[in-house]
XYZ file of C-alpha atoms in Angstrom:
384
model
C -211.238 -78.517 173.527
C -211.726 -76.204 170.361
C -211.161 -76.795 166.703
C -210.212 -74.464 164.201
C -213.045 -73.618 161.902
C -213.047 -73.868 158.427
C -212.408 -71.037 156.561
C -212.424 -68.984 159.576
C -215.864 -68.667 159.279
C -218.253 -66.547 162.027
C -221.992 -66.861 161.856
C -224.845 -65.405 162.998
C -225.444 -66.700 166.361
C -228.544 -65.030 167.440
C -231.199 -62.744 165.555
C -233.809 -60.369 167.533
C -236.529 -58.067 166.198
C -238.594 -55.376 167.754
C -241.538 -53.481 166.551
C -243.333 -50.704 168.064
C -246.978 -51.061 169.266
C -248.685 -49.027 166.342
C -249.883 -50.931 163.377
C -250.911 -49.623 160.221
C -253.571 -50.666 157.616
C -253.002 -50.077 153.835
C -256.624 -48.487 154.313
C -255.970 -46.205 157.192
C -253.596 -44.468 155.315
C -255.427 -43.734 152.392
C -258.498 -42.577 154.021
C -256.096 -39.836 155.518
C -255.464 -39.254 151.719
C -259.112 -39.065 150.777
C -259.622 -36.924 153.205
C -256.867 -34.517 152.296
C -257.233 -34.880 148.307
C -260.845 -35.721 147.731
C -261.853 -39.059 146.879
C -262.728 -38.399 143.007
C -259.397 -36.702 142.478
C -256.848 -37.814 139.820
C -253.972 -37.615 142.979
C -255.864 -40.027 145.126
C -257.233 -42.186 142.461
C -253.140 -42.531 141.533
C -252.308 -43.177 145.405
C -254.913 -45.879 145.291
C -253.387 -47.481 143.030
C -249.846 -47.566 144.218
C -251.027 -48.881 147.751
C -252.574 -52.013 146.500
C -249.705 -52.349 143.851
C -246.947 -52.259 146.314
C -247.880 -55.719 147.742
C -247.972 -54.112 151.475
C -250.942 -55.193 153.622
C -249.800 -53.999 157.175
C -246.541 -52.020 158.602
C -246.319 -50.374 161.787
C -245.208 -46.794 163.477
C -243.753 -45.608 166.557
C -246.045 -42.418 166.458
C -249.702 -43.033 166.707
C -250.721 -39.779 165.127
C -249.803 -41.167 161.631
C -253.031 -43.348 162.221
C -255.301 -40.236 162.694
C -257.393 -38.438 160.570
C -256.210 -35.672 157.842
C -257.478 -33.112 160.899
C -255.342 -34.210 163.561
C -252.578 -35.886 161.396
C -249.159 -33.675 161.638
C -247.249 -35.747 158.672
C -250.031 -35.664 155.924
C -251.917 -32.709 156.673
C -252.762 -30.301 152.815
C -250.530 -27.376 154.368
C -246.878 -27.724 154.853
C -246.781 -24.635 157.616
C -249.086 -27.252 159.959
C -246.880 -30.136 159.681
C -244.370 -31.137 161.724
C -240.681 -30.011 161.346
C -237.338 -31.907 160.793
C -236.348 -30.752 164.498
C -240.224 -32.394 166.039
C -239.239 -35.752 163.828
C -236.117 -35.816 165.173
C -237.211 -35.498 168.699
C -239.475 -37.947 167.827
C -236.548 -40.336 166.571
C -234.535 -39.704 169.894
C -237.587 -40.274 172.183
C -238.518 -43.680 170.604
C -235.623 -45.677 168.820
C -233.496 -46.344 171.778
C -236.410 -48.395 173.389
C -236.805 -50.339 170.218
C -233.266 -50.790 169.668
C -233.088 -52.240 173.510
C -235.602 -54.778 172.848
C -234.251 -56.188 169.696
C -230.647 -56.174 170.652
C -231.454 -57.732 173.996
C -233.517 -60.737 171.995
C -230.369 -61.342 170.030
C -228.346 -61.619 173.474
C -230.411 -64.372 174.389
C -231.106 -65.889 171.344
C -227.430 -66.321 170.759
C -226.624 -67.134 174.701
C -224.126 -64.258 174.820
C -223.669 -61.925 178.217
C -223.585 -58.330 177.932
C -220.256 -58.107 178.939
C -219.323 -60.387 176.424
C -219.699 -58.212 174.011
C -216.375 -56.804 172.020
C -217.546 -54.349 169.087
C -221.196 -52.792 168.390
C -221.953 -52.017 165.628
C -225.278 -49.539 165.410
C -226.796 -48.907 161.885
C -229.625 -46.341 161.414
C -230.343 -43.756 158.630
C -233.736 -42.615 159.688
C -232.162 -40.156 162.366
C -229.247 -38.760 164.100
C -228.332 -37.580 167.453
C -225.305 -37.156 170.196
C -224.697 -38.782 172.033
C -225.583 -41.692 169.741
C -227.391 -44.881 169.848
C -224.216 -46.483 170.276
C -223.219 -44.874 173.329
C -227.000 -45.408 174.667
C -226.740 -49.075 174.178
C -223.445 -49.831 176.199
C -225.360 -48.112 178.913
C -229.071 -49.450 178.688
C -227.030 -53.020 177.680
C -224.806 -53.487 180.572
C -222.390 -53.511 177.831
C -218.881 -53.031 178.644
C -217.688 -49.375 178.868
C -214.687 -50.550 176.524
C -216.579 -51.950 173.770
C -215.258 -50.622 170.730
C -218.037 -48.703 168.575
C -219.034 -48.219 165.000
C -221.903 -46.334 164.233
C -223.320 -46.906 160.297
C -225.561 -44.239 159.555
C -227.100 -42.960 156.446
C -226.291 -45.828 154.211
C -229.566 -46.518 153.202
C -231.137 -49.855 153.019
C -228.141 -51.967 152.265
C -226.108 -51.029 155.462
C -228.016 -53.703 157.551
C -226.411 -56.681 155.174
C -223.146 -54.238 155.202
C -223.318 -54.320 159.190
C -223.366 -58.307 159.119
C -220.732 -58.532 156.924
C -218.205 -56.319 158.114
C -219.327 -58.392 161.889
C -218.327 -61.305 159.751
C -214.525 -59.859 159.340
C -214.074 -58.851 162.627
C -215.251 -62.508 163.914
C -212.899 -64.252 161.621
C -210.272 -62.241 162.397
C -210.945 -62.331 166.282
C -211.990 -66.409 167.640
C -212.645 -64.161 171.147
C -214.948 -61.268 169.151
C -218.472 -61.038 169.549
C -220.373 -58.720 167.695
C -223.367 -56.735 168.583
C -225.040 -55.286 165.228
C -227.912 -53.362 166.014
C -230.312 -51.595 163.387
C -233.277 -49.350 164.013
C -235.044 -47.187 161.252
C -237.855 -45.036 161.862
C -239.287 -44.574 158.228
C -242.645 -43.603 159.036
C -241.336 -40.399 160.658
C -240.718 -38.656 156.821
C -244.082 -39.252 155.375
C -244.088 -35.900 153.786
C -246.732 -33.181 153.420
C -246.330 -32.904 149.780
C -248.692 -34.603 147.421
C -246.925 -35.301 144.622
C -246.382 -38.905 142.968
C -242.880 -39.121 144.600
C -244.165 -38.478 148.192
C -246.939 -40.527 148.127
C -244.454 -43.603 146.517
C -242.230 -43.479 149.346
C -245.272 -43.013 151.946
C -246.716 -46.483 150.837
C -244.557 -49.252 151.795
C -241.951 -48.543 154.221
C -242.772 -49.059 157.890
C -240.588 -48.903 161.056
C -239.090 -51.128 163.198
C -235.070 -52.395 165.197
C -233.330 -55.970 164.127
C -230.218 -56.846 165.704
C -228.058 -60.250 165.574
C -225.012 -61.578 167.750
C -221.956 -62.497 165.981
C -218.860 -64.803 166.414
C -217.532 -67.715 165.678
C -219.663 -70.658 166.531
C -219.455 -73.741 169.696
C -221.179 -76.755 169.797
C -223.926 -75.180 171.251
C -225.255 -73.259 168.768
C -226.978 -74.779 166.310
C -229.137 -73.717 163.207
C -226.756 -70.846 162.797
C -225.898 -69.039 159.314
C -221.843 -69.471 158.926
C -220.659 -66.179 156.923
C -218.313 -67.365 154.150
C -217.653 -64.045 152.606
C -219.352 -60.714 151.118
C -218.811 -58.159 148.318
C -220.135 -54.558 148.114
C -220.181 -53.230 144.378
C -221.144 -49.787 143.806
C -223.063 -50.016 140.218
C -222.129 -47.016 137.795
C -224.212 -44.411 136.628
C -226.863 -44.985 138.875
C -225.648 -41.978 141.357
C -229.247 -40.665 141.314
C -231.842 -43.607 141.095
C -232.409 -43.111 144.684
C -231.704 -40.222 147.205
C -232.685 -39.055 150.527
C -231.875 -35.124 151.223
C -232.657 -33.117 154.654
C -235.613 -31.315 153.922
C -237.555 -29.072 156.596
C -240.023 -31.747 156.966
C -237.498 -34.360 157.794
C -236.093 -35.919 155.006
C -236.847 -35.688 151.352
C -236.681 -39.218 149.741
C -236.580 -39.753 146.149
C -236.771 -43.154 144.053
C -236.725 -43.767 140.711
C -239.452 -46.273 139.104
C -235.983 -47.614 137.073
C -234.719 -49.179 140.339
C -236.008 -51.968 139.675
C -234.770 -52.287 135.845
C -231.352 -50.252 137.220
C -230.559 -53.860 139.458
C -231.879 -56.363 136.892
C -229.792 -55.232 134.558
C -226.368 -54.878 136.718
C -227.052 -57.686 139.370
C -226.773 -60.931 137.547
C -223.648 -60.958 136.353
C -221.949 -59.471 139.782
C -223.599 -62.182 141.783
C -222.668 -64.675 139.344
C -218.522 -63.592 139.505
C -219.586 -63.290 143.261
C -221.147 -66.907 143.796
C -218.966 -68.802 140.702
C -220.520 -70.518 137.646
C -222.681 -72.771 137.617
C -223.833 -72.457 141.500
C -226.547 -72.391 142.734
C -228.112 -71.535 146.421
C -230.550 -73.540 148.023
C -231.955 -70.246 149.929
C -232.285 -66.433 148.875
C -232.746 -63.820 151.640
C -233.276 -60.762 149.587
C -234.265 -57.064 150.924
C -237.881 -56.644 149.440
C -236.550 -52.515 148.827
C -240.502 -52.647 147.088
C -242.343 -55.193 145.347
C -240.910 -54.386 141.575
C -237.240 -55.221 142.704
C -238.338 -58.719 144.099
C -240.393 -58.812 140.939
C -237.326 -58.050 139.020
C -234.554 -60.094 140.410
C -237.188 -63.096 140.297
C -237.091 -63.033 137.297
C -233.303 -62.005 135.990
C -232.094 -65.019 138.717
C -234.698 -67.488 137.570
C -235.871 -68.187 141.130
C -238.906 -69.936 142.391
C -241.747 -67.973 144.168
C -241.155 -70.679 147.278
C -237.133 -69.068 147.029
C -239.102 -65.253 147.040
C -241.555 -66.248 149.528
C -239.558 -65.037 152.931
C -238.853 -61.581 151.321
C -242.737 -60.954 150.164
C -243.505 -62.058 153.355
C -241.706 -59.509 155.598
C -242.998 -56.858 153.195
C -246.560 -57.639 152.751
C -246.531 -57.981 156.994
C -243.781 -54.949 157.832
C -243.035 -52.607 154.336
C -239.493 -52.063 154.284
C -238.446 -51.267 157.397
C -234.376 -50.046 155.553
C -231.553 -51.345 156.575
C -233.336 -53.725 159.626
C -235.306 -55.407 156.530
C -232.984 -58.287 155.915
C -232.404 -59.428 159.581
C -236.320 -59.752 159.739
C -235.865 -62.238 156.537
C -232.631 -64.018 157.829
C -235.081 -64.784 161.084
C -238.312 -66.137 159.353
C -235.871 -68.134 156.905
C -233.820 -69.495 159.970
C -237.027 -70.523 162.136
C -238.311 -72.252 158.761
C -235.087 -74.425 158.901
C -234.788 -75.167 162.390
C -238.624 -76.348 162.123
C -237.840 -78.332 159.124
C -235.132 -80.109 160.414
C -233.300 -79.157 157.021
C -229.551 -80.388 156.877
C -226.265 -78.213 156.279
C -227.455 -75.863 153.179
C -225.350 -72.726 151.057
C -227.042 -69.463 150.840
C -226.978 -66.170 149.916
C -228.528 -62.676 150.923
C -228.020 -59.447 149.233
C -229.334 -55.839 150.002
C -229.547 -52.452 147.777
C -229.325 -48.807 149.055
C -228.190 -45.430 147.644
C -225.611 -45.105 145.144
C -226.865 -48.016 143.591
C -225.336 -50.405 146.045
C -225.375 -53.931 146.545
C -224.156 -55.788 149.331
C -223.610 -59.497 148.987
C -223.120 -62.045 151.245
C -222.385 -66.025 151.054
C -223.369 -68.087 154.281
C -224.177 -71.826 155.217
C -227.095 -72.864 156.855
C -225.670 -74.936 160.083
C -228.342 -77.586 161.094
C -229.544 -78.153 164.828
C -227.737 -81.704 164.292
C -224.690 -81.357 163.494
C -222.955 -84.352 161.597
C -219.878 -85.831 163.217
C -217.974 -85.321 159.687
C -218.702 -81.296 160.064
C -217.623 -81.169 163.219
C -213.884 -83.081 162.664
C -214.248 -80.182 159.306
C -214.188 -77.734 162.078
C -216.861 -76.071 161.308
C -217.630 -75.543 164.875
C -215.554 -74.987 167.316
């Protein structure tokens, strides 16, 4: 017998991760620097610092020759005509994200207890690179999915379009008691360390890392438990902020550019969004926020008053990962979610938010659904 759930609500059923077999060290990279720049140069002595500042210890890569030496490294070797090309990184990208994407995607099948062929949308998010046919089609194939699953690529939204994945899933679940939703990210980040040397290039090249998150999507049964419920989401494009943070097709893969006011950009426009977002006076008991780079955690710590315990998840994932774009915030839903299965914590409101280009935010309300579920939530409906 099923019950109507309250407020329509879908949840996460089932989160998976993947990440490729190549780890970097903080130090590997820069002794590729020193060896490129010289290790009494003003350029490397800056680079030094921005490694240790950017609160990353360890990330990985899906192409082992980012770990070798300035001689036989192709992303960070001094002249531009020996590096690779856009075309090599993208051949790169198609040779290595659809295994990735395969592992995570099929973790969240079984995480969530959902057949392949149960499947009704997918939803594949990626803006790290681009080919046809796409992931998407891929997936039904290396899935088992069915051949009429209906298909929505999100690509080149930046960071936020993980979050923007989930919540659009969300809509389609509540609409649909019989949807379930595949999302699917994979970002390959690693593969546009550029050539260049300048502050801007060396920024970008010391935090993000690569890696594929995916979750399963629908509305919930009795047997899933210590779930996130979606209870709604809001995207707000903040204005004049257009060119805080770009990413361009360069001929050494793409040209990414952030601004060092990012961080003061979303302080300043945040707080009073989420607060006509969440309602006065409200307060979450848990925070999964994309760690976009240690100064916006910094930041929004601070503007939102919240405890380092409430940061803790996001500085995790990025001190063990970088920011791995738009799979970043399935990685924190995950460590959050085994921390309250483990804890046995009770029925608790949340909230996660992402950033990306533009500047965007995407914000979404859920609800922590314990592993026991009180006989008073279930007559509430909130599982069917």
């Amino acid at each position: 017998m099923q019950h109507p759930v309250a407020q329509g609500g879908a949840a996460i059923l089932g989160i998976g991760t993947a990440l490729p077999d190549h780890r970097i060290d903080q130090q590997e990279v820069l002794q590729t620097l020193s060896e490129i720049m010289g290790e009494k140069s003003d350029g490397y002595r800056w680079a030094k610092r921005i490694f240790k500042q950017c609160a990353v210890e360890t990330r990985y890569t899906c192409d082992p020759r980012i770990l070798q030496g300035a001689g036989g490294n192709p992303y960070l070797r001094a002249a531009e005509e020996e590096t690779l090309g856009t075309k090599e990184r993208m051949e790169v990208y198609r040779r290595e994200a659809l295994p990735l994407a395969v592992r995570a995607a099929g973790e969240a099948l079984r995480d969530s207890g959902t057949e392949a062929a149960a499947v009704t949308h997918l939803i594949t998010v990626s803006c790290t690179g681009q080919f046809l046919p796409g992931l998407d089609a891929l997936l039904v194939r290396e899935l088992g999915l069915s051949p009429r699953t209906n298909r929505i690529p999100l690509h080149f939204l930046g960071c936020a379009a993980g979050l923007k994945a989930v919540a659009l899933a969300g809509q389609l679940g509540a609409a649909d008691p019989q949807a379930r939703i595949l999302v699917v990210s994979v970002e390959l980040c690693s593969l546009h360390i550029q050539p260049g040397l300048s502050r801007e290039d060396l920024f970008a090249a010391s935090f993000f890392g690569d890696g594929s998150a995916s979750c399963v999507i629908g509305r919930p049964d009795r047997h899933h438990a210590g779930v996130f419920r979606l209870d709604g989401d809001r995207s707000v494009l903040f204005p004049d902020t257009s060119e805080a943070m770009t990413w361009d097709v360069g001929d050494h893969g793409f040209d990414l550019y952030l601004s060092q006011d990012i961080p003061r950009l979303l302080g300043g426009n945040l707080p009073p969004e989420f607060e006509r977002f969440i309602g006065p006076g409200e307060r979450p008991r848990f925070w999964a926020i994309h760690p976009g780079g240690r100064g916006i955690v910094d930041t929004l710590q601070e503007m939102l008053e919240l405890t380092d315990a409430e940061t803790s998840y996001s500085r995790g994932i990025l001190r063990n990962y970088g920011n791995l774009s738009s799979a970043t915030i399935l990685f924190v839903l995950r460590a959050m979610r085994e921390d309250l299965r483990s804890q046995g914590s009770g029925q608790a409101a949340g909230t996660a938010m992402a950033f990306g280009p533009g500047l965007t935010a995407e914000l979404v309300r859920m609800t922590y659904l314990p592993a026991e579920v009180p006989a008073a939530a279930q007559e509430e409906g909130l599982y069917v």
